[in-house]
JSON list of C-alpha atoms in Angstrom, two decimals:
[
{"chain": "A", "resi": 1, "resn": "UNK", "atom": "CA", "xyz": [0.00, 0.00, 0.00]},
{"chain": "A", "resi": 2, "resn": "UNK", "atom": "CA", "xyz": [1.12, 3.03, -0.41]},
{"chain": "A", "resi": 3, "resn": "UNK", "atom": "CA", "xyz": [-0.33, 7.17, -0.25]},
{"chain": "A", "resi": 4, "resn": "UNK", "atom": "CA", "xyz": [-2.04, 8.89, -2.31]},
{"chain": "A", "resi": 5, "resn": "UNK", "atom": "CA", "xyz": [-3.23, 12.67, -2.37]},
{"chain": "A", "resi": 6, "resn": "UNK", "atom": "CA", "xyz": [-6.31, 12.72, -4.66]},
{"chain": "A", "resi": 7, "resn": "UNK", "atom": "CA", "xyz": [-8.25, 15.48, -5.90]},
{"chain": "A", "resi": 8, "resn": "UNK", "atom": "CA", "xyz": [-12.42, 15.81, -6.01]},
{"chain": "A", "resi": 9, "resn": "UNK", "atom": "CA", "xyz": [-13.84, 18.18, -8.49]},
{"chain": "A", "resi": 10, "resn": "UNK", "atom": "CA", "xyz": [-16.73, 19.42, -7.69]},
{"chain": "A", "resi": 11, "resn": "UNK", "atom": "CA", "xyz": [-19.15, 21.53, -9.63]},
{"chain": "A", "resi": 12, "resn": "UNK", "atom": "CA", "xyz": [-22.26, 22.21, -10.39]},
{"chain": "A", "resi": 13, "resn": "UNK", "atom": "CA", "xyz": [-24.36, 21.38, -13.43]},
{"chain": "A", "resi": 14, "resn": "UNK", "atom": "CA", "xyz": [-24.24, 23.59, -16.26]},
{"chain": "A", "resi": 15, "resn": "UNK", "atom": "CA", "xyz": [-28.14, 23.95, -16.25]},
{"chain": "A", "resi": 16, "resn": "UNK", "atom": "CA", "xyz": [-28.11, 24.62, -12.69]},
{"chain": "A", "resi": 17, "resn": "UNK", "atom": "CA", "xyz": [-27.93, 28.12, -11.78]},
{"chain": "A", "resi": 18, "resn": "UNK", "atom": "CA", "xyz": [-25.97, 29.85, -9.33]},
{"chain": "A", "resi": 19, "resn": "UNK", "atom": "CA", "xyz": [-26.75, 32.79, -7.58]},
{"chain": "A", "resi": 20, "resn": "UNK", "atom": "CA", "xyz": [-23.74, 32.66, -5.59]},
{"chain": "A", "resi": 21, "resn": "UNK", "atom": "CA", "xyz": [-21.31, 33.07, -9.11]},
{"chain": "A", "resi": 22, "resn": "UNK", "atom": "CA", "xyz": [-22.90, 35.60, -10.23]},
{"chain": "A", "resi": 23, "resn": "UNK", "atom": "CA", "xyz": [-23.15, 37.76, -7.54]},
{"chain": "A", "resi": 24, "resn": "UNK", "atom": "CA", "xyz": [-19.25, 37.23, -6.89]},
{"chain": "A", "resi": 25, "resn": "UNK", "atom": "CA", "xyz": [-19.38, 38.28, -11.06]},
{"chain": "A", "resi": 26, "resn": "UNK", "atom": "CA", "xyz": [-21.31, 41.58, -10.19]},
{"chain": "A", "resi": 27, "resn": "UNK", "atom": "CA", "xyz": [-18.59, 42.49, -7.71]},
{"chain": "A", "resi": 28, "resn": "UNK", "atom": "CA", "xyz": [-15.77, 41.84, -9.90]},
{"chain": "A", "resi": 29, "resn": "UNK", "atom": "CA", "xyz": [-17.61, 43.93, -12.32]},
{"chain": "A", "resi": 30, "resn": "UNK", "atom": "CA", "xyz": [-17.84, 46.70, -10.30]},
{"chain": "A", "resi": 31, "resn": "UNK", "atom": "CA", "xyz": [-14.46, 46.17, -9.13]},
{"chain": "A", "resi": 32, "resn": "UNK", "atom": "CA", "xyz": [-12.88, 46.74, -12.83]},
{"chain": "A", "resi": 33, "resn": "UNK", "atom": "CA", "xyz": [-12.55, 43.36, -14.10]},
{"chain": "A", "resi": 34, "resn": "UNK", "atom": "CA", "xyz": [-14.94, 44.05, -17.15]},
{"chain": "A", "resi": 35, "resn": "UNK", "atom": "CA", "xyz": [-13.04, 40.82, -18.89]},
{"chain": "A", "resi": 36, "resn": "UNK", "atom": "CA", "xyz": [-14.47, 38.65, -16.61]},
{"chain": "A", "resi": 37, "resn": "UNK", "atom": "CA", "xyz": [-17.85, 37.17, -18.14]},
{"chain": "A", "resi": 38, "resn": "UNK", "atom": "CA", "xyz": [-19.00, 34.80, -15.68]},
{"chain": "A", "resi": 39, "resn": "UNK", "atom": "CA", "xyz": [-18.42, 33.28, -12.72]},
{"chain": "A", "resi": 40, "resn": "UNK", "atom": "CA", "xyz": [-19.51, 29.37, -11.08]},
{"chain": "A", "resi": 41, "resn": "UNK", "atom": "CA", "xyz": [-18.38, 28.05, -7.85]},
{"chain": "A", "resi": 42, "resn": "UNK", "atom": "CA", "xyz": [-17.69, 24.77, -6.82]},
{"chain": "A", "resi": 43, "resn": "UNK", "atom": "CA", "xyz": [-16.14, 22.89, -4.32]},
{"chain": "A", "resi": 44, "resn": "UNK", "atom": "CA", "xyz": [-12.76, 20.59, -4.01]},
{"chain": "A", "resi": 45, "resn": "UNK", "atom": "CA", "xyz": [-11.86, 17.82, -1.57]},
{"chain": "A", "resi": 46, "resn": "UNK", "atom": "CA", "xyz": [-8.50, 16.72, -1.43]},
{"chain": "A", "resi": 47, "resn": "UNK", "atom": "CA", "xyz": [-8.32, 12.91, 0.20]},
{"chain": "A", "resi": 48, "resn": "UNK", "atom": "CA", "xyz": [-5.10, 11.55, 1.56]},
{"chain": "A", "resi": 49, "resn": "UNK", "atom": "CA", "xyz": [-5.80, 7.46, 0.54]},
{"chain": "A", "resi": 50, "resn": "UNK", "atom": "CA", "xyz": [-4.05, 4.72, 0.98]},
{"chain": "A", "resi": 51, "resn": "UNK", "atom": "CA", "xyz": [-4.23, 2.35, -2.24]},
{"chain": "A", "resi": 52, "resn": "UNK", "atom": "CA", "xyz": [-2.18, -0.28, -3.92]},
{"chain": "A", "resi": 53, "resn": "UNK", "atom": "CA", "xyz": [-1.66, 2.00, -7.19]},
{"chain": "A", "resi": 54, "resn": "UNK", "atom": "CA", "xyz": [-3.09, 5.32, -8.86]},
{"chain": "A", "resi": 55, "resn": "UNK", "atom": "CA", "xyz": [-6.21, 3.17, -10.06]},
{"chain": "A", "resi": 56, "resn": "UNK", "atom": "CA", "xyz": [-7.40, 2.04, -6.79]},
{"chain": "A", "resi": 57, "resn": "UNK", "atom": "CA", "xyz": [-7.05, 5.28, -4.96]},
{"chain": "A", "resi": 58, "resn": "UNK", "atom": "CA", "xyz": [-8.73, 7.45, -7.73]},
{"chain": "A", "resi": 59, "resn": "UNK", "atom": "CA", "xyz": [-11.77, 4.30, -7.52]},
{"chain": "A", "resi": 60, "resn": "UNK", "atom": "CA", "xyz": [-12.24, 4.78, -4.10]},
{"chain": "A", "resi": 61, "resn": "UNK", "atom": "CA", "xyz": [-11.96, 8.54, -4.51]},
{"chain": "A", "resi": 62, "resn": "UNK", "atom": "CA", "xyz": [-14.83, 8.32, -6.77]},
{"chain": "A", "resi": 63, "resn": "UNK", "atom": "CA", "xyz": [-16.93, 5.97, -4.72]},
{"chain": "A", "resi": 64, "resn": "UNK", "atom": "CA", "xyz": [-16.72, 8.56, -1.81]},
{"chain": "A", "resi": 65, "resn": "UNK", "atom": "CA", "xyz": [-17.60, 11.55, -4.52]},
{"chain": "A", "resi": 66, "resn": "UNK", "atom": "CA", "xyz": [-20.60, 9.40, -5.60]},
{"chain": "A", "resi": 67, "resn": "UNK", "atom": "CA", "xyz": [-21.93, 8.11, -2.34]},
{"chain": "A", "resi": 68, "resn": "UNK", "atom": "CA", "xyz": [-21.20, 11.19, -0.09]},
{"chain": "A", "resi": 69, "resn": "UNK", "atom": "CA", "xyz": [-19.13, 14.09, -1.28]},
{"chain": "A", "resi": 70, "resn": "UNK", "atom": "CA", "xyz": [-21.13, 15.01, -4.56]},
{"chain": "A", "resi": 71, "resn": "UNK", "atom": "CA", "xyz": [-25.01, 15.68, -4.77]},
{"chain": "A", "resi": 72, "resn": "UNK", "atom": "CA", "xyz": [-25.92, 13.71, -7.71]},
{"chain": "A", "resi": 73, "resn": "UNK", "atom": "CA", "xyz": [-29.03, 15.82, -8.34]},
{"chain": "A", "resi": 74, "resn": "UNK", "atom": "CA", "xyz": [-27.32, 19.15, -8.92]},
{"chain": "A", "resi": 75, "resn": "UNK", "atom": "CA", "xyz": [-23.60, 18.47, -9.27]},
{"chain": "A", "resi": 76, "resn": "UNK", "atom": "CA", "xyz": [-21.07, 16.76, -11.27]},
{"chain": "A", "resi": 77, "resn": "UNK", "atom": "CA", "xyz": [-18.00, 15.42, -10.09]},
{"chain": "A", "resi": 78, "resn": "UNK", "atom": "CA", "xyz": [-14.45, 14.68, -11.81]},
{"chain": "A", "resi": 79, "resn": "UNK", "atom": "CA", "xyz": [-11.33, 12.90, -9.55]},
{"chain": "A", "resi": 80, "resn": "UNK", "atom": "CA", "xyz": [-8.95, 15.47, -11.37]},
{"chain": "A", "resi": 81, "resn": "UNK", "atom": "CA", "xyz": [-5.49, 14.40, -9.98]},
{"chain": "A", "resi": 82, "resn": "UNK", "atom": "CA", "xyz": [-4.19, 11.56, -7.81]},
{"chain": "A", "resi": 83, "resn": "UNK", "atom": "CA", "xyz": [-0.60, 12.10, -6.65]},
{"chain": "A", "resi": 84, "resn": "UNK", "atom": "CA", "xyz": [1.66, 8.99, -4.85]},
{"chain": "A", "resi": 85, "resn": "UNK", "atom": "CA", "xyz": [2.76, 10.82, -1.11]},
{"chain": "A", "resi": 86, "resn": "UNK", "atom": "CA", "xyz": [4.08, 8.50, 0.82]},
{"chain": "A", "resi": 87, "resn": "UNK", "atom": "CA", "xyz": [6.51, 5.18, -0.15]},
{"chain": "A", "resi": 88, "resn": "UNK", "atom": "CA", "xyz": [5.21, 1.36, -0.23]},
{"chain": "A", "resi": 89, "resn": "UNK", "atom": "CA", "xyz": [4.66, -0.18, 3.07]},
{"chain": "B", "resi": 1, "resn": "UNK", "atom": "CA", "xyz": [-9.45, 38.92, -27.78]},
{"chain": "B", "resi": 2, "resn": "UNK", "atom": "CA", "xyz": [-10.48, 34.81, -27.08]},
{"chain": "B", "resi": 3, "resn": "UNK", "atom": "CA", "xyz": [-12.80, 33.83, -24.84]},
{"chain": "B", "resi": 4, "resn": "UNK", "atom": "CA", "xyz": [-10.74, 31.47, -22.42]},
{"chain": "B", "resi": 5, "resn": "UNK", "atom": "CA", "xyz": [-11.81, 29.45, -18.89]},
{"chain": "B", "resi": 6, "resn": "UNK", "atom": "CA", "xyz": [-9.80, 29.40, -16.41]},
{"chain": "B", "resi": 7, "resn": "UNK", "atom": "CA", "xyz": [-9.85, 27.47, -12.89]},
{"chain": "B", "resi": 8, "resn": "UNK", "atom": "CA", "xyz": [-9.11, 28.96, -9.50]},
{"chain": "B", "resi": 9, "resn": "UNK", "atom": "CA", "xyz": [-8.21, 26.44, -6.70]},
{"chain": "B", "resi": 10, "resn": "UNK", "atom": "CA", "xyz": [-8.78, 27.94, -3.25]},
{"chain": "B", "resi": 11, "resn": "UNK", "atom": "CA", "xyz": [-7.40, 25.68, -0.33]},
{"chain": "B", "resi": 12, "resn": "UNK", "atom": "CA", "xyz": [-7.08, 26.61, 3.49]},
{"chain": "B", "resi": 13, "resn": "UNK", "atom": "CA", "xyz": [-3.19, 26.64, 4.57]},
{"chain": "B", "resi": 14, "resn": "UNK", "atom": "CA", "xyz": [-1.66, 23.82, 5.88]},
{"chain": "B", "resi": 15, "resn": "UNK", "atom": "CA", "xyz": [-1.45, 25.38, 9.45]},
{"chain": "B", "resi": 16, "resn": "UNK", "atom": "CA", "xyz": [-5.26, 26.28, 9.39]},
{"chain": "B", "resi": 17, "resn": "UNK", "atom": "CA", "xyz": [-7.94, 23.39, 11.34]},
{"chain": "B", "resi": 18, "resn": "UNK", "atom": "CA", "xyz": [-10.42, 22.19, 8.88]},
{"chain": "B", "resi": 19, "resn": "UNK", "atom": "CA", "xyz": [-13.31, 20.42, 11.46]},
{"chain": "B", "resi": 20, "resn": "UNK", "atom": "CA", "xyz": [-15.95, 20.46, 8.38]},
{"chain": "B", "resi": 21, "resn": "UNK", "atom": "CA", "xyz": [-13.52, 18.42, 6.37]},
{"chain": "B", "resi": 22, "resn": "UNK", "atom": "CA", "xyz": [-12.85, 16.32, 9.59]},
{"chain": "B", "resi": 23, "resn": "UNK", "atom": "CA", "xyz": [-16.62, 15.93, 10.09]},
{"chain": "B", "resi": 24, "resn": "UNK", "atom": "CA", "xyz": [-16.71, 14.28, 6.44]},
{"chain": "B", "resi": 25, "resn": "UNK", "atom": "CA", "xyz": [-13.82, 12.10, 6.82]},
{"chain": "B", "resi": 26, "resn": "UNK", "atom": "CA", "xyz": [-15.61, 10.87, 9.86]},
{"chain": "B", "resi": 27, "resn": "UNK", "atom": "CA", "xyz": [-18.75, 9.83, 8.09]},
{"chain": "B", "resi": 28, "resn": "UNK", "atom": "CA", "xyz": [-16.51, 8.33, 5.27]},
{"chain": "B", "resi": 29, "resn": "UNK", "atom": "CA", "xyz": [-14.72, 6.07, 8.00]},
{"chain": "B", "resi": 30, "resn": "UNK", "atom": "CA", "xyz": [-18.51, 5.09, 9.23]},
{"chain": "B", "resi": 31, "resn": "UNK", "atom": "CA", "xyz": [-19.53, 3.96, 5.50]},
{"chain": "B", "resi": 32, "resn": "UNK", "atom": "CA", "xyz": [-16.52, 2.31, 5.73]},
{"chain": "B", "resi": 33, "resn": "UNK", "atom": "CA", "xyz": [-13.98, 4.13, 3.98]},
{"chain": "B", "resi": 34, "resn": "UNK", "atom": "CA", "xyz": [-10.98, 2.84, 5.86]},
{"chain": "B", "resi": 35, "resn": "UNK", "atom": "CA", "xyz": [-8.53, 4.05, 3.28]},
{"chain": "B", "resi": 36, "resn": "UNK", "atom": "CA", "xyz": [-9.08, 7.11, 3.95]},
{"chain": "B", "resi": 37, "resn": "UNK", "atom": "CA", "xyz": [-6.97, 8.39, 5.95]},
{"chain": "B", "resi": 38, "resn": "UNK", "atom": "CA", "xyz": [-7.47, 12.67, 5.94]},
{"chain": "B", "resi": 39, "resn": "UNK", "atom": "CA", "xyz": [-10.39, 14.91, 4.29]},
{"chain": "B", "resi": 40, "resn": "UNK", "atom": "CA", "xyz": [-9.94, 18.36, 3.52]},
{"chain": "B", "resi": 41, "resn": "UNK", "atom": "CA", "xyz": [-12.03, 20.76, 2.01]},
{"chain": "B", "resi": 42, "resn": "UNK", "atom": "CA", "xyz": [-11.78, 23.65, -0.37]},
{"chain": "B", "resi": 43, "resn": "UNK", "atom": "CA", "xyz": [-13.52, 25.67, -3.08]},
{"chain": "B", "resi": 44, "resn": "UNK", "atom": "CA", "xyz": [-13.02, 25.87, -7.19]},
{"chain": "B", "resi": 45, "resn": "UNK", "atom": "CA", "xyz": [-14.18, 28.92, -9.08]},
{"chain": "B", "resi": 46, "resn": "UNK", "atom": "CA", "xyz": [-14.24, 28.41, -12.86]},
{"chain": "B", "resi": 47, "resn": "UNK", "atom": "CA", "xyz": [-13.84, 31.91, -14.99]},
{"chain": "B", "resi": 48, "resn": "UNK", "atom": "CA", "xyz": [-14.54, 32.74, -18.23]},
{"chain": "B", "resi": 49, "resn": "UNK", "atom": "CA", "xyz": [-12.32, 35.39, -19.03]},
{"chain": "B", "resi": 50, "resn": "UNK", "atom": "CA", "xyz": [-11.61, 37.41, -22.45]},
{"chain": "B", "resi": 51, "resn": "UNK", "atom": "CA", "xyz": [-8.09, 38.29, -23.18]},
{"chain": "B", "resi": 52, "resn": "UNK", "atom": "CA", "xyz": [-5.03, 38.29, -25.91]},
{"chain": "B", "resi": 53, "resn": "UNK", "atom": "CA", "xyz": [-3.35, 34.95, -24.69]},
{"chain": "B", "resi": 54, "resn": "UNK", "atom": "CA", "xyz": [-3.34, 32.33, -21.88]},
{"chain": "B", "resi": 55, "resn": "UNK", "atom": "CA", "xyz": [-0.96, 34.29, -20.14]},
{"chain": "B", "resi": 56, "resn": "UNK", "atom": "CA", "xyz": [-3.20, 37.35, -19.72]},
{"chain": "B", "resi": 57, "resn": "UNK", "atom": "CA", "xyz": [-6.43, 35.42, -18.75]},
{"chain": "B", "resi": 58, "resn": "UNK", "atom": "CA", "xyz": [-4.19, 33.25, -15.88]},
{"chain": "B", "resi": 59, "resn": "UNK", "atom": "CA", "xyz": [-2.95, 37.06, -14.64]},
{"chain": "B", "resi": 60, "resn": "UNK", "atom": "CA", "xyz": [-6.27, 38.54, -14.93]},
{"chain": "B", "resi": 61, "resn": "UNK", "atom": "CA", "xyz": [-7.59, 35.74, -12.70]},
{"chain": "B", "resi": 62, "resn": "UNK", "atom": "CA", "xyz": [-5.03, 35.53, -10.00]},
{"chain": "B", "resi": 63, "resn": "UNK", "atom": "CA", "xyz": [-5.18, 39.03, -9.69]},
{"chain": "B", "resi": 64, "resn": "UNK", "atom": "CA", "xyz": [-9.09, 38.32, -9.17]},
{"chain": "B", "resi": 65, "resn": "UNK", "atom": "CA", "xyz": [-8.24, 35.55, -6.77]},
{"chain": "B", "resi": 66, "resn": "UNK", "atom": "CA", "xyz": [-5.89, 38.02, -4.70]},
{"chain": "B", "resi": 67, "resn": "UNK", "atom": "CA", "xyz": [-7.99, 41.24, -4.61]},
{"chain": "B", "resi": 68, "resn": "UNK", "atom": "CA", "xyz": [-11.73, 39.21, -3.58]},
{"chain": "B", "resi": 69, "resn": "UNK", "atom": "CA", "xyz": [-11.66, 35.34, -4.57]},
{"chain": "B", "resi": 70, "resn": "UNK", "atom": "CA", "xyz": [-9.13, 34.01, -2.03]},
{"chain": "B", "resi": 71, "resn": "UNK", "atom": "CA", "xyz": [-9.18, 35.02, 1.71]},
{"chain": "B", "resi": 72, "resn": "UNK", "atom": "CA", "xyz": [-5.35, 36.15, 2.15]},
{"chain": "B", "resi": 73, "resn": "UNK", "atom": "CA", "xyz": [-5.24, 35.06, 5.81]},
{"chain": "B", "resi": 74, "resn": "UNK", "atom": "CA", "xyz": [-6.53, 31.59, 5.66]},
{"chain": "B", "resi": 75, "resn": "UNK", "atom": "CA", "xyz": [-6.15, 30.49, 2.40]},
{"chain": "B", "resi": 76, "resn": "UNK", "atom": "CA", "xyz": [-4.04, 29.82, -0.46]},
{"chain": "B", "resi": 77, "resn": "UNK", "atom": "CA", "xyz": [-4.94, 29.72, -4.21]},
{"chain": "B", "resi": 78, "resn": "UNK", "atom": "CA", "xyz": [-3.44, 28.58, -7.57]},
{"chain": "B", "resi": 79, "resn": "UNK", "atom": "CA", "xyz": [-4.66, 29.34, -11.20]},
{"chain": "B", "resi": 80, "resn": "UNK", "atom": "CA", "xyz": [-4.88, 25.30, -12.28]},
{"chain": "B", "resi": 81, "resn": "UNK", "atom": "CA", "xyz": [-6.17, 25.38, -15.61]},
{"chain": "B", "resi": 82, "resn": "UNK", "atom": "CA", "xyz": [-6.55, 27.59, -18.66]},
{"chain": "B", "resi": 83, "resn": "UNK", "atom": "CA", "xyz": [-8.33, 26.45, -21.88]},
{"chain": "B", "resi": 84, "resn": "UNK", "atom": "CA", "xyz": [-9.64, 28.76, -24.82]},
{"chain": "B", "resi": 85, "resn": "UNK", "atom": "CA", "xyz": [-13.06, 28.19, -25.63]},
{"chain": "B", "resi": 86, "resn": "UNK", "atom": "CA", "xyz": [-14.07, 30.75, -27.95]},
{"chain": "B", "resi": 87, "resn": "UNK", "atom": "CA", "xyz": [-12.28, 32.32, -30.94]},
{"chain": "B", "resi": 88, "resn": "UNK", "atom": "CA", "xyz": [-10.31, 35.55, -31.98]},
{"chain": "B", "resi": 89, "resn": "UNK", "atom": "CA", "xyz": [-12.89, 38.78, -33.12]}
]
């Protein structure tokens, strides 16, 4: 086994809107950043796993993002980086 | 001008306590997550952004990040991904 920092994605879906984003865009706005169009928020969770290889530890990363982390009605989820931490054991 | 998205990660420090990511890993190790060994929580904000190149559309939203996005004291942030999406006009 060894250790493995892996990265949740989490955002929401694109037909789901979000008040908080665009609110943060009207202040950005009015702040001088007329370049920016539009804003979304969403959320990361970094796990520290332990996991025989990168596929295992990005597997159980997922199953976590699917049966807790993520809200399957209004977001989406991507494991977007899994990183080996810590030596064989 | 291109029309590119760009992703903000927003982390707390190292040093800083994170008890709502603790809370989660806590209900992962009750579903029976035993892998799992740490849980910590932070926030993504995806930007769409027109300017000349990547390299202006990564400053334009760091400098976004520093000035309102991040929170200086308790956080740290990196600029993890830039991809143009729309074309030159």
């Amino acid at each position: 086994m060894s250790r493995w920092q892996v990265v949740v994605a989490i955002r929401l879906k694109a037909e789901i809107l979000d008040p908080a984003g665009q609110a943060v865009g009207h202040v950005l706005q009015q702040m001088g950043f007329d370049t920016i169009a539009q804003v979304r928020l969403g959320r990361l969770v970094d796990l520290e796993v332990e996991a025989e290889d990168r596929e295992q530890a990005v597997a159980v990363a997922a199953e976590a993002a699917r049966r807790l982390l993520a809200n399957p009605v209004l977001e989406v989820f991507a494991v977007t980086e899994a990183r080996e931490v810590g030596g064989h054991r």
